[in-house]
C-alpha positions as CSV (number, residue, x, y, z in Angstrom):
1,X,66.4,136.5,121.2
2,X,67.3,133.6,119.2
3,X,67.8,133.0,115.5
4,X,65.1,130.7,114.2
5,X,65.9,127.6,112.3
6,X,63.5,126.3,109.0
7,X,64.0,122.9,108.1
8,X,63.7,121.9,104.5
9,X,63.9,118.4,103.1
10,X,65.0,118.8,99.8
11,X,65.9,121.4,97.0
12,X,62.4,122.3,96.0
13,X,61.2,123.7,99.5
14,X,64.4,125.1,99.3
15,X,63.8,127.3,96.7
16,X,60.4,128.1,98.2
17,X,61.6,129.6,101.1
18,X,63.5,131.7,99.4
19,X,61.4,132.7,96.8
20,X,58.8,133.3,98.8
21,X,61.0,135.5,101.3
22,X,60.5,133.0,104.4
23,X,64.1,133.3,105.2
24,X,64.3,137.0,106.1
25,X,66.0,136.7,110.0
26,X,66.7,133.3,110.1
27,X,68.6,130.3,109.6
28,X,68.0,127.3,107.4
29,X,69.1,123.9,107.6
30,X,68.8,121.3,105.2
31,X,68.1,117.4,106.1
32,X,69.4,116.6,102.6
33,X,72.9,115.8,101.2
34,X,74.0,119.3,99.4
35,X,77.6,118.7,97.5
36,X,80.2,121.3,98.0
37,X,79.5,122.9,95.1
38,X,76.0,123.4,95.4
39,X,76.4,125.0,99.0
40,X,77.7,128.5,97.9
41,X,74.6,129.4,95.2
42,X,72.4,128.4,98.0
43,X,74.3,130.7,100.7
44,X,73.8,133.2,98.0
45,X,70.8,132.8,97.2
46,X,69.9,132.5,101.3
47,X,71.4,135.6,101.6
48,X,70.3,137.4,98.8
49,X,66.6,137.0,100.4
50,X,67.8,138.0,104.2
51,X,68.9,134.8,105.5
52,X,71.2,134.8,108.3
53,X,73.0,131.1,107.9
54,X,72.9,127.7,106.0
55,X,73.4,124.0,107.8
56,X,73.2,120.5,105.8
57,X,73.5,117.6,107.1
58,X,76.7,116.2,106.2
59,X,78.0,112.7,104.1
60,X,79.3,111.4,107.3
61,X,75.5,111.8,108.9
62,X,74.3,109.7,106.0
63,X,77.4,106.9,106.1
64,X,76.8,106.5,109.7
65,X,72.7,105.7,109.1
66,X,74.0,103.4,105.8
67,X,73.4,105.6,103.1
68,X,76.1,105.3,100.5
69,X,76.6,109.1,98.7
């Protein structure tokens, strides 16, 4: 069976689907810019609660739709 994905669009849910242990099993990707050193806390943190694997969107994403980071 697959691993399912939750989408979050910013920090804030984030947080609440870790807090609220929604990440138990699955993977999480961000539609967000996270910098580099922001992205291991989060795995941490993802992990900490069960998560299996964190995905951002990347700067290049963002360039290519002109959005200057």
């Amino acid at each position: 069976m697959a691993t399912k994905t939750i989408i979050v669009r910013n920090f804030g849910s984030f947080y609440d689907v870790c807090d609220n242990e929604l990440v138990y099993g699955h993977n999480v990707h961000c539609t967000f810019y996270v910098a580099p050193n922001e992205t291991k806390s989060m795995e941490a943190l993802l992990q900490e609660k069960g998560g299996v694997k964190l995905t951002t969107s990347t700067k290049n994403y963002f360039q290519k739709i002109g959005i200057n980071i």
